[in-house]
C-alpha cells in the first residue's frame, strides 16, 4: 500500500542492481573492501619502516597471563578484591574527617539560626533536613568513590577492561548474550544510566536490550557506598587490617552475586520474552598503554567529586528537606513518616527489612544516594537517639532501631537488586523508545529483590537465626 | 601445490596462516571485512580465553577476538601454517 | 519487538536545522564545524579534549564514546566547533553508535573532517580514511599515537603518505600535546582559507568499476550530485544494505528540492 514513495527511484535502482550484486562469484561488496585493503597494504608497506624486531615485549607476556587458563579468572578476582579493599580501607579516615568537619559546621549553623531567632521549622528544614543530608551524603559517598574511580580508571586506561570482556564472553554466550555486555556493566559502576547508554556498542538489538535490562544489577555510584557503609559498620567498630579485608571480601561477594544474577536474568530473558540465539562477538583488544598516572588520578578524582557533590546538592539536599517535613508533620500523634512506615511495616518485615527501610528505598527513587540519609533521618526523628556526631554512631542508631544481621544483609541485597533510579529508567526509555521495556526494566529487579529477600528472611525466621 | 582450506578455529596459538575464503553471512561478514579480514589476509592466533573461547587473532597489527563458531566459518590455508 | 532508535524522517530545509535536529549540533553564525572521525580507540576524544579544553571521557577500549559531543575552540580569531564522534571501523555501520558517526560524516557536511588514525596500525585504519575521502574532499588525516609507534620502532614517512593520499597529514601524540598546533593550522587552512585538496580515490578492480559505470548514468538522472558523491552512492548500491539506501534517500530529500515529499514516519518501504 505505502509502496509509492518519492525516494523510490533510488530504491528501484537498488533493486535493479540486485543482478549486478550477485552476478560474479564473490559478491561485489567484498571486492570493494578487498580492493581498498589491497591498496592500504601496499601503501603501508611503502610508508612504514619497521625495524625488524622479533617481538616479545612485556605486553605480550602480560597477555599470556591475563587471558591464561590458570591465571585469567583468579587475576580478575584478585584485582577486583584489591580495588575494593583499597577503597574500603582508604575511605575510612577521610570519611571520618569530612563528617566531623561538616557536622561541626552544622552546630555553627544552628547557632547562627538561634542568633537570628529564626523559626524552628526553618532551622529544621534547612539545617536538620537539607544540610544534614548533604553532609551525610558527602561524608559517606565521596571518599569511597574518590578512591574507587581513579583506581578503576587506571585499569581502564591500561586496557584491562576489554580483556575482562574477552575472558567472560563464554559465560555471556551461555546466557545467550554478548561479551560486550561486560563493558556496559563496567560503565554501570559509575552510573547505571551511563551503562545503559553504553550498550549502544552491542550490535544485536536483542542482546542490547538484555544488557539494558540487566545493567541495574551492577551497584552504581549511589548504591556502592551504601553497601560499603553497611558492610563496614556491621563488620567492625574500628576498621583493623583484617577486618577491612573481610569487608572487601564481602563487597566482592556481593558484586559477584550481582554478576551471577545478571547471567541468570540474561539467560531467562533469552529463553522467554527475548528468545534468540547468541549472535557473534567481534571485539578488538587494544594494546596495553601505560596510563599517565598523575593525570588520570587527578582527572577522575575531580570528575567524581563534582559528580557526587552535584548529585548531593541537586537531589539529596531537597530530599532531605522533604523528609524532615514529613518527619515533623503530625497526623494525630504520629508523624507522616512514622505512619507510612507503619503501613509498610508488615510487608517489609516479611522480607527482613522494616517499614522505614522500605520507605527509604521508595523515597530513594530519584537517586539511590539518599536512601541511607532518609533512613537515618527517619530513625533520628522518631527514635530516642536524636543527635549523631560520628559515622560510627551510625551503628548505634541502627542497633537502637532493631537492626540484626538479617536486616543488614537483606538491606544490602535489596539495595543491590531493587528497582533502578529515575535517571536510569529515563535513559532506558530513551534508548529503547518503549514504555513496555522500561516497565520491564523496573519490574524485573523489583520482583527479584522482593523474592530473594523474602526467601532469605523466611528461612532465617524458620531456622530461628534472626 | 594444492590449497586445502581448513577452518580458522583450528589454528592454534602461535600459528599463522592466510585467509582463503569467508563463509560468514550478513552483518558479521561486513564487520569482519571492515576489520581487514579478507581473502589473502595473514592471521596469527594469539591466544584463547580461559574457557577456550573466544579466540584472539592478530590481524594487520591489531588484535581481534572472535568466537570459535564464527571463526570456523573463515577458511584458511592449511599448508601455509 | 523492535528497538526503535530515533527517527530520522523529518523534512528539513536548511543545513543548520539538519545539524541541530539530527545531530544536536548548535552553531553560532560564524562557526566552522569540524568533525572528528576515526576507528574506535585511536584517541579522537583525547584530541577533542586537547583542542577544546573539555573533559570528554577517554579510555583504552573501543566504544568509550557512544554519542556526539561538541566543543569549541578559537584559533587565529576564528571559532571552530569540534564534534567528537563515536569510533567506527567503516562507513557501513553495524551498531547504533557507529550509525551516529556514519550519519554525521556522510550527511552533516562539516567544514572539515579530521580522520584520526592509529599510527601503529595504519593498514587497518586507512580503510576508513579512504572511505571518507570518497565522500568529501575536506579531509585532514591526523596520524595519532606516534609516541606508541616510536616505542614499537616504526618510522613513518609522512611526506610520502601525504603525497599518496593528496590530503594534509598531521602526525600527533595528542595525549602529550604533540602536533596539535599543526593540526589546528591544517584545519584553519582547510575550513577558513578553503584550500583545495586532491584526495586519492581508490581504483577498484575491473568488474567493480564496470558496475559503477553502468550505475552512474541512472543516478545522474536523480540529480543527487549536490547531496552525495555519485560514485560513492553507486558503491553503496553494490552493498546489500537497503536500510542505508533508505537513509541516504531520506537525507537527500531533506536537502534536495527535486525530491520533495518523504515517507511518513514508520511507514515500511516495500519493493
Ligand atoms: N600513548 C598515547 N596514548 C594516547 C594518545 N592519545 C590517546 N591515547 C590513549 O588512548 C586511549 C583511547 O583514547 P580515546 O580518546 O578515548 O579514543 P577514542 O578514539 O575517543 O575512542 P572511542 O571513543 O572508543 O572511539 C586512551 O586511554 C588515551 O589515554 C597518544 O597520543 N599517546
Ligand atoms: Mg571517544
Short mmCIF file of C-alpha atoms in Angstrom, two decimals, chain A:
data_model
loop_
_atom_site.label_atom_id
_atom_site.label_comp_id
_atom_site.label_asym_id
_atom_site.label_seq_id
_atom_site.Cartn_x
_atom_site.Cartn_y
_atom_site.Cartn_z
CA UNK A 1 0.00 0.00 0.00
CA UNK A 2 2.59 2.50 1.05
CA UNK A 3 4.94 1.39 -1.65
CA UNK A 4 4.87 4.56 -3.71
CA UNK A 5 7.22 6.94 -2.05
CA UNK A 6 9.34 9.54 -3.77
CA UNK A 7 12.61 8.02 -2.74
CA UNK A 8 11.52 5.05 -4.76
CA UNK A 9 13.73 5.93 -7.73
CA UNK A 10 16.74 5.24 -5.58
CA UNK A 11 15.25 2.08 -4.15
CA UNK A 12 14.27 0.99 -7.61
CA UNK A 13 17.83 1.35 -8.80
CA UNK A 14 18.87 -0.58 -5.73
CA UNK A 15 16.60 -3.46 -6.61
CA UNK A 16 17.69 -3.33 -10.26
CA UNK A 17 21.24 -3.62 -9.04
CA UNK A 18 20.47 -6.95 -7.41
CA UNK A 19 21.53 -8.78 -10.55
CA UNK A 20 24.87 -6.97 -10.62
CA UNK A 21 25.46 -7.61 -6.95
CA UNK A 22 25.03 -11.32 -7.41
CA UNK A 23 26.50 -11.71 -10.88
CA UNK A 24 30.04 -12.66 -10.06
CA UNK A 25 31.33 -15.42 -7.83
CA UNK A 26 32.43 -13.20 -4.96
CA UNK A 27 29.91 -10.52 -4.05
CA UNK A 28 30.94 -7.15 -5.43
CA UNK A 29 30.73 -5.58 -1.97
CA UNK A 30 33.52 -7.95 -0.91
CA UNK A 31 35.58 -6.93 -3.88
CA UNK A 32 35.23 -3.29 -2.90
CA UNK A 33 36.64 -3.96 0.55
CA UNK A 34 39.33 -6.30 -0.71
CA UNK A 35 40.46 -3.67 -3.19
CA UNK A 36 40.69 -0.99 -0.52
CA UNK A 37 42.75 -3.23 1.71
CA UNK A 38 44.98 -4.27 -1.15
CA UNK A 39 45.75 -0.58 -1.56
CA UNK A 40 46.24 0.18 2.15
CA UNK A 41 48.53 -2.81 2.42
CA UNK A 42 50.63 -1.53 -0.41
CA UNK A 43 50.60 1.99 0.98
CA UNK A 44 51.56 0.90 4.48
CA UNK A 45 54.48 -1.11 3.10
CA UNK A 46 55.59 1.93 1.21
CA UNK A 47 55.49 4.46 4.05
CA UNK A 48 56.05 2.45 7.23
CA UNK A 49 59.51 1.25 8.02
CA UNK A 50 59.71 -1.48 10.63
CA UNK A 51 62.89 -2.04 12.46
CA UNK A 52 62.86 -5.77 12.36
CA UNK A 53 62.29 -6.85 15.90
CA UNK A 54 61.38 -10.34 16.84
CA UNK A 55 58.74 -9.02 19.15
CA UNK A 56 58.09 -10.45 22.50
CA UNK A 57 57.54 -7.35 24.54
CA UNK A 58 56.22 -7.15 28.09
CA UNK A 59 52.79 -6.55 26.63
CA UNK A 60 52.67 -9.96 25.00
CA UNK A 61 53.91 -11.58 28.17
CA UNK A 62 51.27 -9.83 30.24
CA UNK A 63 48.56 -11.04 27.90
CA UNK A 64 49.83 -14.58 28.32
CA UNK A 65 48.89 -14.24 31.99
CA UNK A 66 45.80 -12.07 31.76
CA UNK A 67 43.98 -14.42 29.43
CA UNK A 68 45.62 -17.61 30.60
CA UNK A 69 43.64 -20.67 31.60
CA UNK A 70 45.19 -20.80 35.04
CA UNK A 71 45.55 -17.15 35.99
CA UNK A 72 42.81 -15.47 33.94
CA UNK A 73 39.91 -15.70 36.38
CA UNK A 74 41.89 -15.57 39.65
CA UNK A 75 43.64 -12.42 38.46
CA UNK A 76 40.29 -10.77 37.74
CA UNK A 77 39.03 -11.64 41.20
CA UNK A 78 42.23 -10.51 42.82
CA UNK A 79 42.16 -7.14 41.05
CA UNK A 80 38.50 -6.62 41.87
CA UNK A 81 39.06 -7.52 45.51
CA UNK A 82 42.14 -5.34 45.78
CA UNK A 83 40.35 -2.33 44.35
CA UNK A 84 37.52 -2.82 46.84
CA UNK A 85 39.92 -3.31 49.69
CA UNK A 86 41.85 -0.13 48.89
CA UNK A 87 38.55 1.68 48.62
CA UNK A 88 37.23 0.49 51.97
CA UNK A 89 40.47 0.78 53.88
CA UNK A 90 41.28 4.16 52.38
CA UNK A 91 37.86 5.74 52.63
CA UNK A 92 37.54 5.30 56.33
CA UNK A 93 39.74 8.07 57.64
CA UNK A 94 38.66 10.77 55.16
CA UNK A 95 35.02 9.84 55.80
CA UNK A 96 35.52 10.46 59.49
CA UNK A 97 37.29 13.72 58.82
CA UNK A 98 34.68 15.04 56.43
CA UNK A 99 31.94 14.00 58.82
CA UNK A 100 33.47 15.75 61.79
CA UNK A 101 34.13 18.95 59.86
CA UNK A 102 30.69 19.07 58.29
CA UNK A 103 28.83 18.18 61.46
CA UNK A 104 30.84 20.73 63.43
CA UNK A 105 29.73 23.28 60.92
CA UNK A 106 26.16 22.16 61.45
CA UNK A 107 26.47 23.30 65.07
CA UNK A 108 27.77 26.64 63.89
CA UNK A 109 24.83 26.93 61.53
CA UNK A 110 22.46 26.13 64.34
CA UNK A 111 23.98 28.88 66.45
CA UNK A 112 23.53 31.36 63.63
CA UNK A 113 19.91 30.40 63.30
CA UNK A 114 19.43 30.86 67.01
CA UNK A 115 21.16 34.23 66.91
CA UNK A 116 18.90 35.33 64.09
CA UNK A 117 15.95 34.00 66.04
CA UNK A 118 14.81 32.04 63.02
CA UNK A 119 11.71 29.91 63.48
CA UNK A 120 12.34 26.29 64.46
CA UNK A 121 10.77 24.90 61.31
CA UNK A 122 13.12 26.91 59.10
CA UNK A 123 16.09 25.61 61.02
CA UNK A 124 14.59 22.15 60.76
CA UNK A 125 14.10 22.18 57.01
CA UNK A 126 17.32 23.93 56.10
CA UNK A 127 19.76 22.61 58.66
CA UNK A 128 18.43 19.38 60.06
CA UNK A 129 16.89 18.40 56.74
CA UNK A 130 18.86 19.74 53.83
CA UNK A 131 22.26 20.47 55.28
CA UNK A 132 22.50 17.31 57.35
CA UNK A 133 21.60 15.11 54.40
CA UNK A 134 24.12 16.90 52.27
CA UNK A 135 26.74 16.32 54.94
CA UNK A 136 25.92 12.63 55.22
CA UNK A 137 25.93 12.04 51.51
CA UNK A 138 29.24 13.81 51.15
CA UNK A 139 30.85 12.02 54.08
CA UNK A 140 29.60 8.56 53.13
CA UNK A 141 29.72 8.73 49.35
CA UNK A 142 32.61 10.94 48.45
CA UNK A 143 35.67 9.21 49.94
CA UNK A 144 34.98 5.69 48.63
CA UNK A 145 34.06 7.00 45.21
CA UNK A 146 37.06 9.31 45.08
CA UNK A 147 39.26 6.29 45.69
CA UNK A 148 37.44 3.67 43.65
CA UNK A 149 37.15 5.61 40.42
CA UNK A 150 40.74 6.70 40.00
CA UNK A 151 41.79 3.07 40.56
CA UNK A 152 39.19 1.85 38.12
CA UNK A 153 40.23 4.44 35.56
CA UNK A 154 43.82 3.26 35.78
CA UNK A 155 42.67 -0.26 34.90
CA UNK A 156 40.56 1.19 32.12
CA UNK A 157 43.39 3.22 30.66
CA UNK A 158 45.75 0.30 30.89
CA UNK A 159 43.45 -1.64 28.56
CA UNK A 160 42.28 -4.23 31.05
CA UNK A 161 38.51 -3.93 30.56
CA UNK A 162 38.31 -5.47 27.08
CA UNK A 163 40.36 -8.39 28.42
CA UNK A 164 37.75 -8.93 31.10
CA UNK A 165 35.07 -8.93 28.41
CA UNK A 166 37.21 -11.39 26.44
CA UNK A 167 37.62 -13.71 29.42
CA UNK A 168 33.95 -13.62 30.35
CA UNK A 169 32.44 -13.80 26.88
CA UNK A 170 31.98 -17.52 27.11
CA UNK A 171 29.66 -17.15 30.07
CA UNK A 172 27.70 -14.43 28.34
CA UNK A 173 27.44 -16.72 25.34
CA UNK A 174 25.98 -19.41 27.56
CA UNK A 175 23.44 -16.85 28.74
CA UNK A 176 22.77 -16.15 25.04
CA UNK A 177 24.14 -12.65 25.41
CA UNK A 178 27.14 -10.68 24.22
CA UNK A 179 30.53 -10.37 25.87
CA UNK A 180 30.49 -6.63 25.35
CA UNK A 181 27.72 -6.55 27.95
CA UNK A 182 30.59 -6.83 30.38
CA UNK A 183 31.89 -3.44 29.25
CA UNK A 184 28.49 -1.89 29.79
CA UNK A 185 28.48 -3.37 33.29
CA UNK A 186 31.83 -1.77 33.99
CA UNK A 187 30.34 1.56 32.97
CA UNK A 188 27.42 0.77 35.26
CA UNK A 189 29.70 1.05 38.28
CA UNK A 190 29.92 4.74 37.56
CA UNK A 191 26.24 5.20 36.87
CA UNK A 192 23.66 2.77 35.56
CA UNK A 193 22.25 5.38 33.23
CA UNK A 194 25.66 5.69 31.58
CA UNK A 195 25.93 1.91 31.48
CA UNK A 196 22.66 1.71 29.61
CA UNK A 197 23.70 4.29 27.04
CA UNK A 198 26.99 2.46 26.53
CA UNK A 199 25.01 -0.62 25.47
CA UNK A 200 24.98 1.00 22.05
CA UNK A 201 28.23 -0.83 21.35
CA UNK A 202 26.28 -4.10 21.20
CA UNK A 203 25.25 -4.87 17.63
CA UNK A 204 22.35 -7.23 18.13
CA UNK A 205 19.20 -5.40 19.28
CA UNK A 206 18.15 -8.39 21.34
CA UNK A 207 21.43 -8.63 23.19
CA UNK A 208 21.48 -4.90 23.58
CA UNK A 209 18.12 -4.99 25.26
CA UNK A 210 19.32 -7.71 27.61
CA UNK A 211 22.29 -5.54 28.56
CA UNK A 212 19.97 -2.60 29.17
CA UNK A 213 17.54 -4.56 31.31
CA UNK A 214 20.23 -6.12 33.49
CA UNK A 215 22.60 -3.20 33.97
CA UNK A 216 20.90 -2.37 37.24
CA UNK A 217 22.46 -5.42 38.92
CA UNK A 218 25.79 -3.63 38.99
CA UNK A 219 25.88 -1.43 42.10
CA UNK A 220 26.25 2.11 40.84
CA UNK A 221 27.90 5.12 42.38
CA UNK A 222 24.82 5.75 44.50
CA UNK A 223 24.46 2.25 45.93
CA UNK A 224 28.02 1.08 46.18
CA UNK A 225 28.90 3.35 49.13
CA UNK A 226 25.70 2.25 50.84
CA UNK A 227 26.91 -1.32 50.60
CA UNK A 228 30.33 -0.31 51.84
CA UNK A 229 28.91 1.67 54.73
CA UNK A 230 26.67 -1.14 55.93
CA UNK A 231 29.38 -3.75 55.49
CA UNK A 232 31.94 -1.70 57.34
CA UNK A 233 29.76 -0.82 60.28
CA UNK A 234 28.49 -4.32 60.71
CA UNK A 235 31.83 -5.98 60.28
CA UNK A 236 33.61 -3.90 62.81
CA UNK A 237 33.66 -0.91 65.04
CA UNK A 238 37.13 0.34 64.16
CA UNK A 239 38.50 -0.96 60.93
CA UNK A 240 41.57 -3.02 61.52
CA UNK A 241 43.51 -4.55 58.67
CA UNK A 242 41.96 -7.99 58.81
CA UNK A 243 38.51 -6.54 59.18
CA UNK A 244 38.87 -4.29 56.16
CA UNK A 245 39.95 -7.39 54.26
CA UNK A 246 36.82 -9.12 55.44
CA UNK A 247 34.69 -6.18 54.40
CA UNK A 248 36.35 -6.16 50.98
CA UNK A 249 35.64 -9.87 50.66
CA UNK A 250 32.01 -9.24 51.49
CA UNK A 251 31.69 -6.49 48.90
CA UNK A 252 33.40 -8.66 46.31
CA UNK A 253 30.92 -11.43 47.03
CA UNK A 254 28.02 -9.03 46.69
CA UNK A 255 29.29 -7.77 43.35
CA UNK A 256 29.81 -11.34 42.19
CA UNK A 257 26.27 -12.08 43.25
CA UNK A 258 25.13 -9.17 41.10
CA UNK A 259 27.09 -10.66 38.20
CA UNK A 260 25.54 -14.08 38.80
CA UNK A 261 22.08 -12.52 38.84
CA UNK A 262 22.94 -10.74 35.59
CA UNK A 263 23.80 -14.06 33.97
CA UNK A 264 20.68 -15.73 35.35
CA UNK A 265 18.36 -12.94 34.25
CA UNK A 266 20.03 -12.68 30.83
CA UNK A 267 19.62 -16.40 30.37
CA UNK A 268 16.00 -16.35 31.47
CA UNK A 269 15.20 -13.44 29.17
CA UNK A 270 16.82 -15.28 26.27
CA UNK A 271 14.64 -18.27 26.95
CA UNK A 272 11.41 -16.33 27.39
CA UNK A 273 10.49 -12.86 26.19
CA UNK A 274 13.72 -12.17 24.35
CA UNK A 275 14.16 -15.52 22.68
CA UNK A 276 17.12 -15.92 20.45
CA UNK A 277 20.44 -17.50 19.79
CA UNK A 278 23.65 -15.76 20.80
CA UNK A 279 24.87 -13.78 17.81
CA UNK A 280 28.52 -13.07 17.36
CA UNK A 281 31.29 -11.25 19.09
CA UNK A 282 33.86 -9.14 17.36
CA UNK A 283 35.95 -7.43 19.97
CA UNK A 284 39.14 -5.53 19.46
CA UNK A 285 41.69 -5.93 22.23
CA UNK A 286 43.69 -2.70 22.22
CA UNK A 287 47.36 -2.77 23.14
CA UNK A 288 48.20 -2.10 26.76
CA UNK A 289 49.15 1.51 27.15
CA UNK A 290 50.88 2.98 30.12
CA UNK A 291 48.39 5.31 31.77
CA UNK A 292 49.53 8.80 32.68
CA UNK A 293 49.03 8.06 36.34
CA UNK A 294 49.12 11.61 37.62
CA UNK A 295 46.74 12.98 35.05
CA UNK A 296 44.34 10.05 35.28
CA UNK A 297 44.22 10.17 39.04
CA UNK A 298 43.72 13.87 39.16
CA UNK A 299 41.11 13.93 36.42
CA UNK A 300 38.94 11.11 37.73
CA UNK A 301 39.21 12.41 41.27
CA UNK A 302 37.91 15.80 40.18
CA UNK A 303 35.27 14.21 37.94
CA UNK A 304 33.93 12.01 40.70
CA UNK A 305 34.00 14.71 43.32
CA UNK A 306 32.00 17.01 41.10
CA UNK A 307 29.61 14.19 40.22
CA UNK A 308 28.98 13.22 43.83
CA UNK A 309 28.69 16.78 45.10
CA UNK A 310 26.35 17.79 42.31
CA UNK A 311 24.05 14.88 42.98
CA UNK A 312 24.21 15.65 46.68
CA UNK A 313 23.17 19.23 46.04
CA UNK A 314 20.58 18.62 43.37
CA UNK A 315 18.85 15.54 44.72
CA UNK A 316 19.94 14.71 48.22
CA UNK A 317 19.51 18.12 49.83
CA UNK A 318 15.93 18.68 48.62
CA UNK A 319 15.03 15.12 49.54
CA UNK A 320 16.46 15.75 52.99
CA UNK A 321 14.32 18.84 53.41
CA UNK A 322 11.24 16.97 52.32
CA UNK A 323 11.96 14.07 54.64
CA UNK A 324 12.39 16.43 57.56
CA UNK A 325 9.00 17.94 56.82
CA UNK A 326 7.40 14.51 56.59
CA UNK A 327 9.02 13.53 59.84
CA UNK A 328 7.75 16.61 61.61
CA UNK A 329 4.24 16.93 60.32
CA UNK A 330 1.93 15.03 62.58
CA UNK A 331 -1.36 13.35 61.91
CA UNK A 332 -2.83 12.84 65.35
CA UNK A 333 0.18 11.80 67.34
CA UNK A 334 2.19 10.05 64.65
CA UNK A 335 4.36 11.81 62.12
CA UNK A 336 3.60 11.27 58.45
CA UNK A 337 6.81 9.30 58.08
CA UNK A 338 6.08 7.05 61.02
CA UNK A 339 2.63 6.50 59.61
CA UNK A 340 3.87 5.50 56.18
CA UNK A 341 6.47 3.27 57.79
CA UNK A 342 3.86 1.54 59.90
CA UNK A 343 1.77 0.86 56.80
CA UNK A 344 4.77 -0.63 55.01
CA UNK A 345 5.99 -2.49 58.04
CA UNK A 346 4.22 -5.87 57.60
CA UNK A 347 5.40 -6.20 54.03
CA UNK A 348 8.86 -5.01 54.94
CA UNK A 349 9.14 -7.41 57.86
CA UNK A 350 8.25 -10.29 55.60
CA UNK A 351 11.35 -9.58 53.55
CA UNK A 352 13.60 -9.00 56.53
CA UNK A 353 13.56 -5.18 56.47
CA UNK A 354 11.45 -2.74 58.41
CA UNK A 355 8.94 -0.13 57.29
CA UNK A 356 11.45 2.71 57.46
CA UNK A 357 13.96 0.92 55.29
CA UNK A 358 11.41 0.08 52.63
CA UNK A 359 10.12 3.63 52.71
CA UNK A 360 13.65 4.98 52.33
CA UNK A 361 14.12 2.81 49.26
CA UNK A 362 10.84 4.06 47.83
CA UNK A 363 11.69 7.69 48.52
CA UNK A 364 15.11 6.98 47.08
CA UNK A 365 13.70 6.51 43.60
CA UNK A 366 15.07 9.84 42.36
CA UNK A 367 18.60 8.84 43.40
CA UNK A 368 19.98 5.94 45.37
CA UNK A 369 22.37 8.17 47.27
CA UNK A 370 19.59 9.39 49.52
CA UNK A 371 18.38 6.04 50.82
CA UNK A 372 20.69 5.95 53.84
CA UNK A 373 20.28 9.64 54.78
CA UNK A 374 16.49 9.37 54.58
CA UNK A 375 16.58 6.25 56.67
CA UNK A 376 18.77 7.81 59.31
CA UNK A 377 16.70 10.92 59.42
CA UNK A 378 13.52 8.98 59.92
CA UNK A 379 15.14 6.94 62.68
CA UNK A 380 16.51 10.05 64.35
CA UNK A 381 13.24 11.88 64.11
CA UNK A 382 11.27 9.09 65.66
CA UNK A 383 13.64 7.21 67.93
CA UNK A 384 15.29 8.12 71.17
CA UNK A 385 18.63 8.95 69.61
CA UNK A 386 18.37 12.36 68.05
CA UNK A 387 21.91 13.52 67.64
CA UNK A 388 24.65 11.88 65.87
CA UNK A 389 28.21 13.04 65.63
CA UNK A 390 30.44 10.46 64.00
CA UNK A 391 29.89 7.82 61.40
CA UNK A 392 30.48 5.06 63.89
CA UNK A 393 27.46 6.17 65.81
CA UNK A 394 25.60 5.04 62.75
CA UNK A 395 25.80 1.55 64.10
CA UNK A 396 24.29 2.65 67.39
CA UNK A 397 21.40 4.28 65.59
CA UNK A 398 20.76 1.17 63.55
CA UNK A 399 21.02 -1.19 66.51
CA UNK A 400 18.75 1.04 68.56
CA UNK A 401 16.19 0.60 65.81
CA UNK A 402 16.28 -3.13 65.96
CA UNK A 403 18.73 -3.99 63.21
CA UNK A 404 20.04 -7.55 63.22
CA UNK A 405 22.49 -9.23 60.89
CA UNK A 406 19.47 -10.20 58.78
CA UNK A 407 18.33 -6.59 58.46
CA UNK A 408 21.80 -5.55 57.39
CA UNK A 409 22.21 -8.41 54.97
CA UNK A 410 18.80 -8.02 53.37
CA UNK A 411 19.16 -4.26 53.14
CA UNK A 412 22.33 -4.80 51.16
CA UNK A 413 20.68 -7.41 48.97
CA UNK A 414 17.71 -5.18 48.41
CA UNK A 415 20.00 -2.27 47.55
CA UNK A 416 21.83 -4.46 45.05
CA UNK A 417 18.75 -5.90 43.39
CA UNK A 418 15.91 -3.39 43.66
CA UNK A 419 14.41 -1.08 41.04
CA UNK A 420 16.64 1.32 39.12
CA UNK A 421 16.65 5.01 39.97
CA UNK A 422 14.59 7.50 37.99
CA UNK A 423 17.51 8.69 35.86
CA UNK A 424 18.26 5.13 34.87
CA UNK A 425 14.64 4.45 33.98
CA UNK A 426 14.64 7.58 31.87
CA UNK A 427 17.69 6.52 29.88
CA UNK A 428 16.14 3.09 29.49
CA UNK A 429 13.16 4.77 27.94
CA UNK A 430 15.32 6.94 25.70
CA UNK A 431 17.43 4.04 24.50
CA UNK A 432 14.63 1.55 23.88
CA UNK A 433 11.98 4.06 22.91
CA UNK A 434 9.48 1.77 24.58
CA UNK A 435 7.43 2.18 27.73
CA UNK A 436 6.99 -1.53 27.88
CA UNK A 437 10.66 -2.31 28.06
CA UNK A 438 11.18 0.45 30.57
CA UNK A 439 8.49 -1.14 32.69
CA UNK A 440 10.23 -4.50 32.35
CA UNK A 441 13.43 -2.81 33.45
CA UNK A 442 11.58 -1.71 36.56
CA UNK A 443 9.58 -4.81 37.37
CA UNK A 444 12.25 -7.48 36.89
CA UNK A 445 14.64 -6.17 39.56
CA UNK A 446 11.76 -5.26 41.85
CA UNK A 447 10.23 -8.72 41.74
CA UNK A 448 13.64 -10.27 42.13
CA UNK A 449 14.57 -8.13 45.13
CA UNK A 450 11.34 -8.97 46.94
CA UNK A 451 11.54 -12.67 46.15
CA UNK A 452 15.16 -13.13 47.17
CA UNK A 453 14.81 -11.12 50.37
CA UNK A 454 11.58 -12.92 51.22
CA UNK A 455 13.13 -16.35 50.86
CA UNK A 456 16.17 -15.42 52.92
CA UNK A 457 14.14 -13.74 55.65
CA UNK A 458 11.65 -16.56 55.94
CA UNK A 459 14.39 -19.15 56.02
CA UNK A 460 16.15 -17.23 58.75
CA UNK A 461 12.96 -16.84 60.75
CA UNK A 462 12.13 -20.52 60.35
CA UNK A 463 15.53 -21.65 61.47
CA UNK A 464 15.41 -19.21 64.33
CA UNK A 465 18.51 -17.42 63.11
CA UNK A 466 17.09 -13.95 63.40
#
